[in-house]
């Protein structure tokens, strides 16, 4: 909590803000330690953290979430509102005024607060100066503590083990749904908290970016691609793997070997001080030189409580990499048969060189279900 | 599709709008048939349906979702944008202008569009008149087709069966997490698509509204409460059940019997033409008369693609119930030991009387793990 206070205070100083207001599940969890699951399922029901430059942080939530917050929150100043009776924004305005922030400079999550609440906020606090603080939160969260890195590495290794085991059973005749159900069930059996996402496509669906498993049986020669993850103790796994059902063709092996090589070279460039866009450019250039059919808007992203955290490895991200960032590196390419190959690993930025924390299985060579 | 067109056209007429713009996963799926999973996981990456009063609906999405939409979408006019290069709002404005809607009256989802995109939208289309269309979508979606009802009933029965089976194994010594993992795994084994949410608390956590399973072993006398669901073919299940580990006390049996009675009487009032707030009031009054410790902001809600759909059964909802609504009825009360009892079922509003579609298990009496 002390480290968090230091980081938040420095960020508030840098952005010249008197306070920030967090409303996303990710930032509320990061700041309070309380995981309010309904923030995603029931978006109307806001949970809010006010983090002032001076004074104590404040937590505002729906009355029926208060018992959970009292148990789990590190923030002890808790305020509630009764749903359908008092608007969460009206309650927020009360709390801000009580903190002497009526005419203050306040940052909020422009990328999360919805138009209805945004208009109400501007009306309720006309003397405050509001500005987007999404970037402030991105920058605070993009540097992980060793505790966060340990949680991310654990989530990644478990998830990779599940994929590895699923690929052992992905033989002709089994359906995509059988493989997918096994994967999802294994995540819970091995400790996932929830938030499972599963992209799984084989054969004619292996060229679609985000397909869901179908009842279709696998056939020999199918490319099978998964992009898979879930939440363990509040932190996400996100990994992609590609295999061939039965014996792979020489062309398939060759595409995989080249993509693996490009991913390895891209990972090697993940060093403190390197610009995120330069990692993208390197990957793009090497993919072209290697003859891969490459076309991606980004080739990686920060990972943490959120799925696409800062920095995105896109051609437009100026951010310099720093120690203790956790970055998913995920080049994909299209094979001549129309399928998509995809390899995604989690890399920690270290002074001594990139640390890959996501390989429980043997992925150097294209996996074949022989 | 024809039925949907009729309903949407009538709604646009009623609200005097030239077009509506949908951006939530729920409404984009409802209107297009394409399930874009990243709409929740990667909220920046908008998928958008433009539904004009005249002309064809248009679908706008990130380039890497286009292959999925081409396969699954009923809307054939598909436009894409490249992430981090073109803003989805800029693309939306192009499409609206191409449809001749530059100066039109356009409804949008005020409860979903975030402030950043909202400001950009107002700047990009200064001649349009924008208004919230959340209510329009609520009203169109709150009446279910028989096909939707069949999907909801199937999801409810499967989910109830999972809870029933889990309660058979909820004996002293097993942990909350064992029970919870079993439930989540069984949902996938029985065909859930994703979106599993699990509230599970026993003993001292049975009084918390939204607890997650802990490593703690169950003890004889514990109240165990679950509120549980997931997505099957795009439609949600949402059910709550309460049991006692070992033999229940007379007080526990008594509380359950009274809550069951109140729920039955509340369900009996779910008839076409009845005001949603009156169902709430009836439940509240009967709970008080029965001596239950009752305090709820709502006692039920519509269910469909979304978890809390219209109408909410709250004291402030004027909506009249109509045939073919699907409504979760979920009174809860606090027992003298501090635990919370909760019974939630799914009810279809029918002219001939309420149809309960969610009871695979035997719930008339408090379940005891003897």
XYZ file of C-alpha atoms in Angstrom:
740
model
C 0.000 0.000 0.000
C 2.890 2.355 0.773
C 4.509 1.653 -2.558
C 1.157 2.232 -4.258
C 0.719 5.523 -2.403
C 4.146 6.664 -3.537
C 3.432 5.777 -7.139
C -0.012 7.357 -7.139
C 1.207 10.544 -5.477
C 4.010 10.904 -7.996
C 1.531 10.397 -10.839
C -0.913 12.964 -9.429
C 1.961 15.418 -9.120
C 3.165 14.747 -12.669
C -0.321 15.213 -14.126
C -1.019 18.203 -11.861
C -4.237 16.726 -10.460
C -5.793 17.102 -7.021
C -7.489 13.733 -7.238
C -8.362 10.899 -9.574
C -11.600 8.952 -9.778
C -11.378 5.275 -10.783
C -14.444 3.358 -12.001
C -13.178 0.371 -14.005
C -13.010 -3.018 -12.299
C -9.293 -3.070 -13.091
C -8.442 0.229 -11.409
C -10.832 -0.208 -8.494
C -9.261 -3.594 -7.778
C -5.748 -2.213 -8.233
C -6.343 0.656 -5.825
C -8.584 -1.022 -3.238
C -7.911 -4.761 -3.379
C -11.674 -5.393 -3.607
C -12.781 -7.474 -6.592
C -16.324 -6.286 -7.363
C -17.399 -8.827 -9.983
C -20.627 -6.983 -10.778
C -18.645 -4.060 -12.230
C -18.499 -6.043 -15.485
C -21.789 -7.932 -15.332
C -23.946 -5.000 -14.182
C -22.199 -1.923 -15.622
C -24.815 0.525 -14.282
C -23.804 -0.389 -10.750
C -20.669 1.716 -10.383
C -17.976 1.062 -7.836
C -15.718 4.086 -7.492
C -12.392 4.933 -5.863
C -11.533 8.563 -5.176
C -7.779 8.921 -4.730
C -6.902 12.430 -3.561
C -3.427 13.952 -3.483
C -4.075 14.887 0.122
C -6.071 12.778 2.529
C -7.309 9.216 2.496
C -8.679 7.309 -0.504
C -12.454 6.785 -0.508
C -14.452 3.829 -1.833
C -18.039 4.265 -3.040
C -20.211 1.310 -3.952
C -23.688 -0.108 -4.125
C -25.048 -0.967 -0.665
C -25.214 -4.662 -1.462
C -21.459 -4.778 -2.197
C -20.521 -3.183 1.111
C -20.116 -6.411 3.085
C -17.566 -7.664 0.568
C -15.666 -4.383 0.562
C -15.550 -4.295 4.342
C -13.838 -7.674 4.272
C -11.494 -7.196 1.292
C -10.803 -3.509 0.725
C -7.560 -1.870 1.848
C -9.458 1.423 1.696
C -11.330 1.806 4.946
C -13.415 4.900 4.116
C -16.417 3.234 2.475
C -19.579 4.993 1.300
C -22.630 3.319 -0.180
C -25.610 4.196 -2.344
C -28.927 2.371 -2.727
C -29.456 1.294 -6.329
C -32.405 2.804 -8.259
C -32.796 5.353 -5.452
C -29.543 7.314 -5.314
C -27.366 7.742 -8.374
C -23.752 6.625 -7.879
C -22.645 9.915 -9.455
C -24.654 11.950 -6.917
C -22.950 9.978 -4.152
C -19.560 10.566 -5.782
C -20.236 14.310 -5.929
C -21.115 14.294 -2.203
C -17.874 12.529 -1.346
C -15.793 14.839 -3.538
C -17.354 17.911 -1.915
C -16.808 16.490 1.563
C -13.143 16.065 0.623
C -12.957 19.752 -0.324
C -12.627 18.904 -4.027
C -15.518 21.009 -5.305
C -13.346 23.272 -7.450
C -10.478 20.864 -7.900
C -8.630 19.435 -10.897
C -9.845 15.873 -11.075
C -8.851 13.083 -13.420
C -11.367 10.391 -14.425
C -11.508 7.384 -16.721
C -12.648 8.828 -20.024
C -12.384 5.371 -21.588
C -14.715 3.764 -19.025
C -17.214 6.337 -17.779
C -20.300 6.108 -19.989
C -21.983 9.118 -21.579
C -24.982 9.048 -19.245
C -22.848 9.231 -16.091
C -20.367 11.601 -17.736
C -23.057 14.193 -18.469
C -24.368 13.802 -14.919
C -20.869 14.234 -13.487
C -20.247 17.462 -15.409
C -23.637 18.807 -14.262
C -23.107 17.735 -10.628
C -19.655 19.263 -10.231
C -19.619 22.338 -12.486
C -16.734 23.986 -10.619
C -14.331 21.086 -10.974
C -11.916 20.803 -13.876
C -12.194 17.332 -15.359
C -9.589 15.613 -17.486
C -8.900 12.111 -18.729
C -6.680 10.094 -16.391
C -6.629 6.875 -18.418
C -2.995 7.461 -19.280
C -2.088 8.099 -15.626
C -3.575 4.758 -14.623
C -1.933 3.029 -17.600
C 1.444 4.351 -16.556
C 1.084 3.446 -12.896
C -0.127 -0.072 -13.682
C 2.305 -0.841 -16.495
C 5.201 -1.305 -14.047
C 4.532 -4.500 -12.090
C 5.651 -5.343 -8.587
C 7.464 -8.652 -8.073
C 4.286 -9.915 -6.411
C 2.264 -9.072 -9.505
C 4.890 -10.675 -11.748
C 4.725 -13.869 -9.681
C 0.925 -13.974 -10.084
C 1.178 -13.372 -13.842
C 3.862 -16.038 -14.261
C 1.833 -18.560 -12.289
C -1.287 -17.842 -14.356
C 0.717 -18.159 -17.585
C 2.364 -21.457 -16.658
C -0.912 -23.048 -15.589
C -2.622 -21.883 -18.768
C 0.214 -23.098 -20.954
C 0.039 -26.483 -19.235
C -3.670 -26.687 -20.002
C -3.051 -25.930 -23.680
C -0.247 -28.471 -23.810
C -2.490 -31.164 -22.340
C -5.345 -30.221 -24.674
C -3.067 -30.485 -27.705
C -2.122 -34.066 -26.662
C -5.767 -35.067 -27.088
C -6.503 -33.040 -30.218
C -6.675 -35.976 -32.616
C -8.854 -36.499 -35.672
C -12.425 -37.338 -34.687
C -12.539 -35.285 -31.508
C -14.615 -32.148 -31.859
C -13.486 -28.579 -31.355
C -16.012 -28.359 -28.503
C -14.542 -31.397 -26.734
C -11.111 -29.791 -26.800
C -12.555 -26.436 -25.757
C -14.582 -27.847 -22.862
C -11.544 -29.725 -21.607
C -9.519 -26.513 -21.665
C -12.122 -24.449 -19.841
C -12.769 -27.127 -17.236
C -9.053 -27.591 -16.615
C -8.612 -23.883 -15.966
C -11.086 -24.062 -13.086
C -9.656 -27.370 -11.878
C -6.208 -25.727 -11.729
C -7.377 -22.651 -9.842
C -8.743 -20.075 -12.278
C -10.994 -17.543 -10.667
C -13.084 -16.807 -13.756
C -12.819 -14.583 -16.801
C -12.023 -17.471 -19.115
C -11.816 -16.469 -22.754
C -11.281 -19.056 -25.443
C -10.596 -18.540 -29.091
C -10.397 -21.945 -30.776
C -10.651 -22.664 -34.461
C -9.568 -25.562 -36.647
C -9.756 -26.316 -40.358
C -11.789 -23.670 -42.138
C -12.135 -21.681 -38.861
C -8.369 -21.486 -38.285
C -8.244 -18.417 -40.523
C -10.849 -16.517 -38.487
C -9.341 -14.277 -35.832
C -11.739 -14.961 -32.924
C -13.735 -18.148 -33.588
C -15.511 -20.154 -30.870
C -15.385 -23.980 -30.703
C -17.888 -25.800 -32.917
C -19.301 -29.362 -32.830
C -17.196 -30.119 -35.933
C -14.758 -33.077 -35.610
C -11.092 -32.395 -36.201
C -9.597 -33.806 -39.403
C -6.055 -34.849 -40.199
C -4.154 -31.911 -41.631
C -6.256 -29.308 -39.790
C -4.436 -26.367 -38.327
C -5.752 -25.848 -34.758
C -5.188 -22.450 -33.212
C -6.093 -21.320 -29.685
C -5.860 -17.940 -27.973
C -6.744 -18.571 -24.389
C -6.667 -17.228 -20.885
C -8.418 -16.556 -17.634
C -8.070 -14.827 -14.296
C -6.015 -16.260 -11.445
C -6.027 -14.191 -8.244
C -7.031 -11.108 -10.185
C -4.305 -11.419 -12.838
C -4.779 -12.626 -16.395
C -3.167 -15.237 -18.556
C -3.256 -14.734 -22.341
C -1.458 -17.223 -24.580
C -1.782 -18.370 -28.176
C -0.586 -21.681 -29.624
C -0.887 -23.412 -32.974
C -0.711 -27.113 -33.868
C -1.574 -29.499 -36.686
C -3.900 -32.484 -36.303
C -2.071 -35.579 -37.558
C 1.082 -35.087 -39.622
C 1.920 -31.538 -40.625
C 2.925 -30.739 -44.177
C 6.387 -29.387 -44.885
C 4.808 -26.009 -45.676
C 3.074 -25.926 -42.289
C 6.286 -26.841 -40.440
C 8.130 -24.233 -42.381
C 5.629 -21.462 -41.631
C 5.714 -22.312 -37.937
C 9.523 -22.376 -37.823
C 9.702 -18.954 -39.415
C 7.052 -17.492 -37.117
C 8.845 -18.963 -34.095
C 12.097 -17.409 -35.282
C 10.441 -14.003 -35.712
C 8.877 -14.251 -32.255
C 12.240 -15.174 -30.681
C 13.942 -12.221 -32.342
C 11.125 -9.905 -31.284
C 11.356 -11.102 -27.687
C 15.110 -10.521 -27.721
C 14.413 -6.839 -28.446
C 12.214 -6.443 -25.355
C 14.720 -4.471 -23.279
C 14.554 -1.427 -21.027
C 14.852 1.801 -23.013
C 13.600 0.361 -26.298
C 10.636 2.147 -27.849
C 7.445 0.054 -28.095
C 6.946 1.065 -31.739
C 10.497 -0.085 -32.527
C 9.690 -3.578 -31.246
C 6.682 -3.567 -33.581
C 8.821 -2.355 -36.498
C 11.450 -5.021 -35.869
C 8.814 -7.748 -35.851
C 7.193 -6.386 -39.007
C 10.520 -6.108 -40.815
C 11.725 -9.579 -39.807
C 8.384 -11.112 -40.778
C 8.697 -9.532 -44.221
C 12.320 -10.602 -44.631
C 11.391 -14.145 -43.605
C 8.620 -14.176 -46.209
C 5.703 -14.418 -43.792
C 2.229 -13.170 -44.771
C 2.085 -10.648 -41.932
C -0.530 -7.962 -41.299
C -1.100 -6.870 -37.720
C -2.189 -3.618 -36.065
C -0.143 -4.585 -32.983
C 2.186 -7.484 -32.172
C 1.902 -7.424 -28.394
C 0.561 -5.652 -25.333
C 0.987 -5.181 -21.629
C -0.811 -7.750 -19.481
C -1.954 -7.549 -15.877
C -5.376 -7.123 -14.307
C -6.452 -5.988 -17.784
C -6.092 -7.846 -21.068
C -4.725 -5.084 -23.279
C -2.680 -2.971 -20.909
C -0.224 -0.287 -21.748
C 2.061 -0.346 -23.657
C 0.560 -1.663 -26.871
C 3.296 -2.740 -29.262
C 1.863 -0.857 -32.222
C 3.514 1.414 -34.798
C 2.080 4.428 -32.925
C 3.214 3.752 -29.330
C 6.070 6.012 -28.254
C 6.439 4.525 -24.778
C 9.925 3.371 -23.808
C 10.014 -0.092 -22.280
C 10.946 -0.203 -18.608
C 12.050 -2.864 -16.192
C 9.223 -4.915 -14.660
C 6.777 -4.470 -17.475
C 4.898 -7.656 -18.380
C 4.345 -7.884 -22.127
C 2.596 -10.459 -24.290
C 4.443 -10.955 -27.588
C 2.099 -12.443 -30.162
C 3.019 -12.361 -33.820
C 0.630 -14.142 -36.175
C 0.791 -14.860 -39.879
C -1.360 -16.405 -42.541
C -0.314 -19.725 -44.028
C -0.727 -20.521 -47.733
C -3.797 -22.702 -46.905
C -5.636 -19.671 -45.435
C -5.168 -20.705 -41.811
C -3.632 -18.377 -39.252
C -0.592 -19.326 -37.158
C -0.204 -17.601 -33.808
C 2.381 -17.822 -31.034
C 1.917 -15.717 -27.899
C 4.146 -15.712 -24.815
C 4.475 -13.544 -21.741
C 7.762 -11.721 -21.309
C 9.003 -9.730 -18.314
C 11.251 -6.768 -19.133
C 14.467 -7.178 -17.132
C 17.761 -5.307 -17.128
C 19.577 -8.587 -17.699
C 17.397 -9.454 -20.700
C 13.869 -10.615 -21.428
C 12.449 -13.310 -19.163
C 9.909 -15.637 -20.813
C 7.560 -16.911 -18.079
C 4.901 -18.760 -20.073
C 6.392 -21.962 -21.446
C 5.254 -25.097 -19.668
C 5.008 -27.059 -22.928
C 7.537 -27.741 -25.692
C 6.776 -25.240 -28.425
C 10.033 -24.904 -30.375
C 8.675 -27.190 -33.080
C 5.159 -27.255 -34.527
C 3.116 -29.673 -32.422
C 1.677 -32.569 -34.430
C -0.935 -35.019 -33.120
C 0.713 -38.108 -34.559
C -35.042 -11.099 -39.245
C -38.367 -9.934 -40.587
C -39.882 -9.914 -37.137
C -36.856 -7.998 -35.856
C -37.172 -5.485 -38.672
C -40.823 -4.937 -37.832
C -40.070 -4.437 -34.159
C -37.143 -2.109 -34.779
C -39.042 -0.037 -37.323
C -41.960 0.377 -34.928
C -39.565 1.446 -32.169
C -37.780 3.959 -34.415
C -41.166 5.369 -35.370
C -42.315 5.588 -31.760
C -39.125 7.352 -30.674
C -39.122 9.543 -33.800
C -35.579 8.578 -34.772
C -34.027 8.241 -38.228
C -31.530 5.649 -37.022
C -30.063 4.011 -33.949
C -26.445 3.117 -33.270
C -25.761 0.015 -31.147
C -22.364 -0.569 -29.530
C -22.912 -2.993 -26.638
C -22.160 -6.673 -27.179
C -25.757 -7.414 -26.259
C -27.358 -5.145 -28.847
C -24.813 -5.856 -31.582
C -25.452 -9.584 -31.112
C -29.207 -9.061 -30.976
C -29.255 -7.048 -34.199
C -26.554 -8.824 -36.212
C -26.270 -12.381 -34.864
C -22.477 -11.927 -34.617
C -20.999 -12.605 -31.173
C -17.911 -10.390 -30.965
C -16.330 -11.614 -27.721
C -13.721 -8.860 -27.682
C -16.444 -6.227 -27.151
C -16.213 -7.051 -23.428
C -12.537 -7.992 -23.120
C -11.168 -5.135 -25.221
C -13.686 -2.302 -24.762
C -11.724 0.195 -26.920
C -12.334 -2.044 -29.917
C -15.868 -1.008 -30.808
C -18.228 -3.094 -32.904
C -21.151 -1.011 -34.090
C -24.502 -1.598 -35.756
C -26.224 1.298 -37.512
C -29.923 0.511 -37.896
C -31.623 3.135 -40.075
C -35.349 3.609 -40.485
C -34.806 3.507 -44.225
C -32.254 1.306 -45.913
C -30.161 -1.615 -44.829
C -28.482 -2.049 -41.420
C -24.704 -1.576 -41.414
C -22.074 -3.343 -39.307
C -18.766 -1.658 -38.458
C -15.961 -3.530 -36.752
C -12.244 -3.895 -36.288
C -10.571 -5.420 -39.359
C -9.496 -8.507 -37.445
C -13.126 -9.336 -36.552
C -14.303 -9.155 -40.161
C -13.785 -12.829 -40.987
C -16.046 -13.834 -38.098
C -18.713 -11.316 -39.058
C -18.685 -12.459 -42.676
C -19.486 -15.966 -41.471
C -22.005 -15.175 -38.688
C -23.629 -11.795 -39.277
C -27.126 -11.478 -40.713
C -26.138 -7.930 -41.678
C -24.302 -8.130 -44.972
C -23.114 -4.512 -45.239
C -19.850 -4.757 -43.293
C -17.281 -1.967 -42.868
C -13.973 -2.263 -41.072
C -11.394 -0.034 -39.418
C -7.746 -0.733 -38.613
C -7.101 -0.451 -34.888
C -4.710 2.279 -33.660
C -4.864 3.825 -37.139
C -8.504 4.758 -37.751
C -10.856 5.567 -34.896
C -14.033 3.468 -34.862
C -16.002 6.693 -34.353
C -14.474 8.259 -37.482
C -15.511 5.144 -39.414
C -19.003 5.349 -37.902
C -19.306 8.983 -38.976
C -18.299 8.012 -42.545
C -20.950 5.311 -42.663
C -23.637 7.588 -41.231
C -22.839 10.272 -43.795
C -22.855 7.732 -46.624
C -26.332 6.714 -45.455
C -27.477 10.338 -45.705
C -27.758 10.667 -41.930
C -25.531 13.716 -41.509
C -28.301 15.920 -40.082
C -30.475 13.112 -38.771
C -32.034 12.298 -35.404
C -29.957 9.399 -34.168
C -30.303 7.342 -31.006
C -27.229 5.841 -29.329
C -26.428 3.836 -26.193
C -25.839 6.496 -23.570
C -25.268 3.767 -20.990
C -22.507 2.083 -23.005
C -20.701 4.673 -25.108
C -17.747 5.942 -23.062
C -16.945 9.616 -22.570
C -13.937 9.582 -24.884
C -15.900 8.222 -27.845
C -18.971 10.275 -26.926
C -17.067 13.558 -27.172
C -15.553 12.415 -30.459
C -18.981 11.469 -31.809
C -20.483 14.874 -30.987
C -17.503 16.592 -32.636
C -17.590 14.330 -35.713
C -21.296 14.720 -36.423
C -22.191 18.247 -35.276
C -25.329 18.427 -37.437
C -26.931 15.277 -36.093
C -29.324 15.324 -33.143
C -28.229 12.677 -30.648
C -30.409 11.131 -27.979
C -30.232 8.154 -25.681
C -31.766 4.995 -27.176
C -31.089 2.688 -24.224
C -34.787 2.568 -23.454
C -35.672 1.777 -27.062
C -33.335 -1.220 -27.040
C -34.623 -2.280 -23.602
C -38.176 -2.252 -24.876
C -37.440 -4.148 -28.065
C -35.412 -6.813 -26.261
C -37.692 -7.251 -23.245
C -40.260 -9.188 -25.292
C -38.723 -12.532 -26.183
C -39.465 -14.686 -29.200
C -40.353 -18.338 -28.560
C -36.899 -19.225 -29.872
C -35.276 -16.957 -27.286
C -37.499 -18.398 -24.547
C -36.452 -21.915 -25.507
C -32.772 -20.924 -25.256
C -33.318 -19.255 -21.871
C -35.253 -22.238 -20.523
C -32.583 -24.663 -21.688
C -29.820 -22.556 -20.067
C -31.817 -22.342 -16.828
C -32.531 -26.066 -16.606
C -28.924 -27.026 -17.266
C -27.691 -24.532 -14.679
C -30.204 -25.666 -12.094
C -29.123 -29.263 -12.672
C -25.507 -28.271 -12.049
C -26.457 -26.573 -8.762
C -28.527 -29.577 -7.723
C -25.612 -31.929 -8.373
C -23.193 -29.600 -6.582
C -25.455 -29.475 -3.528
C -25.412 -33.304 -3.342
C -21.641 -33.183 -2.790
C -21.583 -30.139 -0.480
C -20.773 -32.031 2.710
C -18.661 -30.988 5.672
C -14.955 -31.152 4.856
C -15.226 -30.258 1.182
C -14.033 -26.759 0.440
C -16.015 -23.926 -1.112
C -13.520 -23.978 -3.987
C -14.093 -27.688 -4.651
C -17.810 -27.073 -4.946
C -17.243 -23.964 -7.046
C -14.786 -25.651 -9.432
C -17.196 -28.528 -9.905
C -19.977 -26.093 -10.781
C -17.906 -24.117 -13.254
C -16.495 -27.222 -14.903
C -19.935 -28.789 -15.202
C -21.286 -25.714 -16.963
C -18.738 -26.159 -19.731
C -19.224 -29.918 -19.789
C -22.954 -29.338 -20.302
C -22.533 -26.826 -23.107
C -21.974 -23.365 -21.656
C -20.362 -20.994 -24.089
C -18.664 -18.809 -21.473
C -19.602 -15.885 -19.274
C -19.739 -18.002 -16.140
C -20.344 -15.977 -12.992
C -20.319 -17.654 -9.613
C -21.272 -16.196 -6.274
C -20.661 -18.835 -3.617
C -20.398 -18.270 0.112
C -20.790 -20.511 3.131
C -20.570 -19.967 6.876
C -19.354 -16.475 7.643
C -19.379 -15.603 3.900
C -23.048 -16.565 3.452
C -24.043 -13.092 4.619
C -21.927 -11.318 1.991
C -23.833 -10.487 -1.183
C -21.222 -11.422 -3.812
C -18.516 -13.631 -2.273
C -16.181 -15.865 -4.304
C -15.330 -19.449 -3.250
C -12.545 -19.787 -0.670
C -10.254 -22.707 0.298
C -12.224 -22.951 3.555
C -13.810 -26.393 4.292
C -17.572 -26.506 4.787
C -18.789 -27.167 8.333
C -21.967 -28.774 9.568
C -24.617 -26.118 10.079
C -23.169 -23.776 7.431
C -25.612 -22.021 5.193
C -24.337 -22.335 1.596
C -25.666 -19.846 -0.918
C -24.941 -19.690 -4.653
C -25.943 -17.192 -7.329
C -24.786 -18.683 -10.567
C -25.062 -18.578 -14.306
C -23.396 -18.553 -17.675
C -24.024 -18.100 -21.364
C -25.529 -20.829 -23.541
C -25.909 -19.952 -27.237
C -25.800 -16.254 -26.395
C -28.467 -16.393 -23.670
C -27.861 -16.262 -19.942
C -28.845 -18.385 -16.998
C -29.051 -16.697 -13.571
C -30.247 -18.735 -10.596
C -29.788 -18.558 -6.825
C -30.172 -21.448 -4.376
C -29.580 -21.902 -0.665
C -28.850 -25.039 1.358
C -27.521 -26.129 4.734
C -24.489 -28.388 5.216
C -25.516 -31.286 7.456
C -28.786 -31.002 9.377
C -30.549 -27.653 9.266
C -31.859 -26.053 12.406
C -35.569 -25.476 12.790
C -34.941 -21.735 12.445
C -33.145 -22.293 9.121
C -35.943 -24.513 7.794
C -38.467 -21.971 8.887
C -36.729 -19.040 7.205
C -36.435 -21.009 3.979
C -40.097 -22.059 4.060
C -41.211 -18.467 4.498
C -38.911 -17.193 1.742
C -40.153 -19.949 -0.577
C -43.733 -18.971 0.181
C -43.023 -15.301 -0.540
C -41.297 -16.219 -3.814
C -44.245 -18.399 -4.871
C -46.713 -15.602 -4.157
C -44.532 -13.109 -6.003
C -44.298 -15.398 -9.023
C -48.087 -15.798 -9.020
C -48.365 -12.024 -9.528
C -46.218 -12.080 -12.667
C -49.042 -11.584 -15.155
C -49.570 -9.467 -18.262
C -50.758 -5.963 -17.393
C -49.310 -5.917 -13.866
C -46.973 -3.038 -13.080
C -43.357 -4.071 -12.328
C -43.293 -1.865 -9.215
C -46.457 -3.575 -7.954
C -44.745 -6.973 -8.083
C -41.940 -5.461 -6.012
C -44.430 -3.982 -3.534
C -46.272 -7.271 -3.181
C -43.035 -9.110 -2.442
C -41.932 -6.463 0.037
C -45.313 -6.493 1.812
C -45.572 -10.282 1.994
C -41.973 -10.525 3.267
C -42.827 -8.072 6.052
C -46.076 -9.866 6.912
C -44.221 -13.175 7.021
C -41.641 -11.686 9.385
C -38.669 -11.909 7.041
C -35.669 -9.595 7.445
C -36.042 -8.154 3.944
C -34.172 -5.237 2.388
C -33.748 -5.215 -1.371
C -33.440 -2.480 -3.995
C -35.049 -4.851 -6.537
C -36.520 -8.352 -6.309
C -36.114 -9.411 -9.915
C -35.147 -8.408 -13.436
C -35.535 -9.275 -17.070
C -33.059 -11.828 -18.378
C -31.856 -12.493 -21.902
C -28.592 -11.731 -23.668
C -27.984 -9.327 -20.771
C -27.994 -10.090 -17.055
C -30.098 -7.199 -15.771
C -32.510 -6.543 -18.594
C -35.615 -4.453 -18.562
C -37.896 -4.466 -16.624
C -36.216 -4.275 -13.226
C -38.692 -5.215 -10.509
C -37.912 -2.185 -8.348
C -40.184 0.288 -6.562
C -39.491 2.789 -9.345
C -40.250 0.766 -12.485
C -43.547 1.774 -14.107
C -43.379 -0.777 -16.912
C -46.415 -3.021 -17.333
C -45.572 -6.688 -17.684
C -46.301 -8.173 -21.087
C -46.589 -11.655 -22.484
C -43.271 -13.305 -23.424
C -41.140 -11.373 -20.986
C -38.544 -13.540 -19.210
C -38.118 -12.423 -15.613
C -35.864 -13.662 -12.830
C -37.654 -13.544 -9.456
C -35.108 -13.510 -6.654
C -36.188 -12.513 -3.156
C -33.520 -12.792 -0.475
C -33.656 -12.326 3.268
C -31.276 -12.343 6.185
C -31.510 -15.200 8.677
C -31.064 -14.639 12.423
C -27.510 -16.113 12.197
C -26.448 -13.344 9.783
C -26.492 -15.562 6.682
C -28.456 -14.624 3.590
C -31.072 -16.919 2.041
C -31.723 -16.497 -1.661
C -34.064 -18.217 -4.121
C -34.027 -17.174 -7.770
C -36.040 -18.695 -10.605
C -36.781 -17.767 -14.187
C -40.418 -17.057 -15.038
C -41.998 -16.498 -18.448
C -44.944 -14.101 -18.514
C -47.869 -15.928 -20.137
C -51.540 -15.046 -20.609
C -52.470 -18.326 -18.957
C -50.286 -17.621 -15.921
C -46.596 -17.550 -15.012
C -44.446 -20.370 -16.368
C -41.479 -21.339 -14.193
C -38.770 -22.774 -16.474
C -35.812 -23.167 -14.111
C -36.503 -26.046 -11.738
C -34.532 -29.188 -12.500
C -33.936 -29.899 -8.799
C -36.309 -30.295 -5.850
C -36.332 -26.951 -4.081
C -39.643 -26.858 -2.197
C -37.870 -27.746 1.035
C -34.515 -26.460 2.275
C -31.836 -28.822 0.952
C -29.788 -30.470 3.695
C -26.580 -32.466 3.113
C -27.429 -35.265 5.488
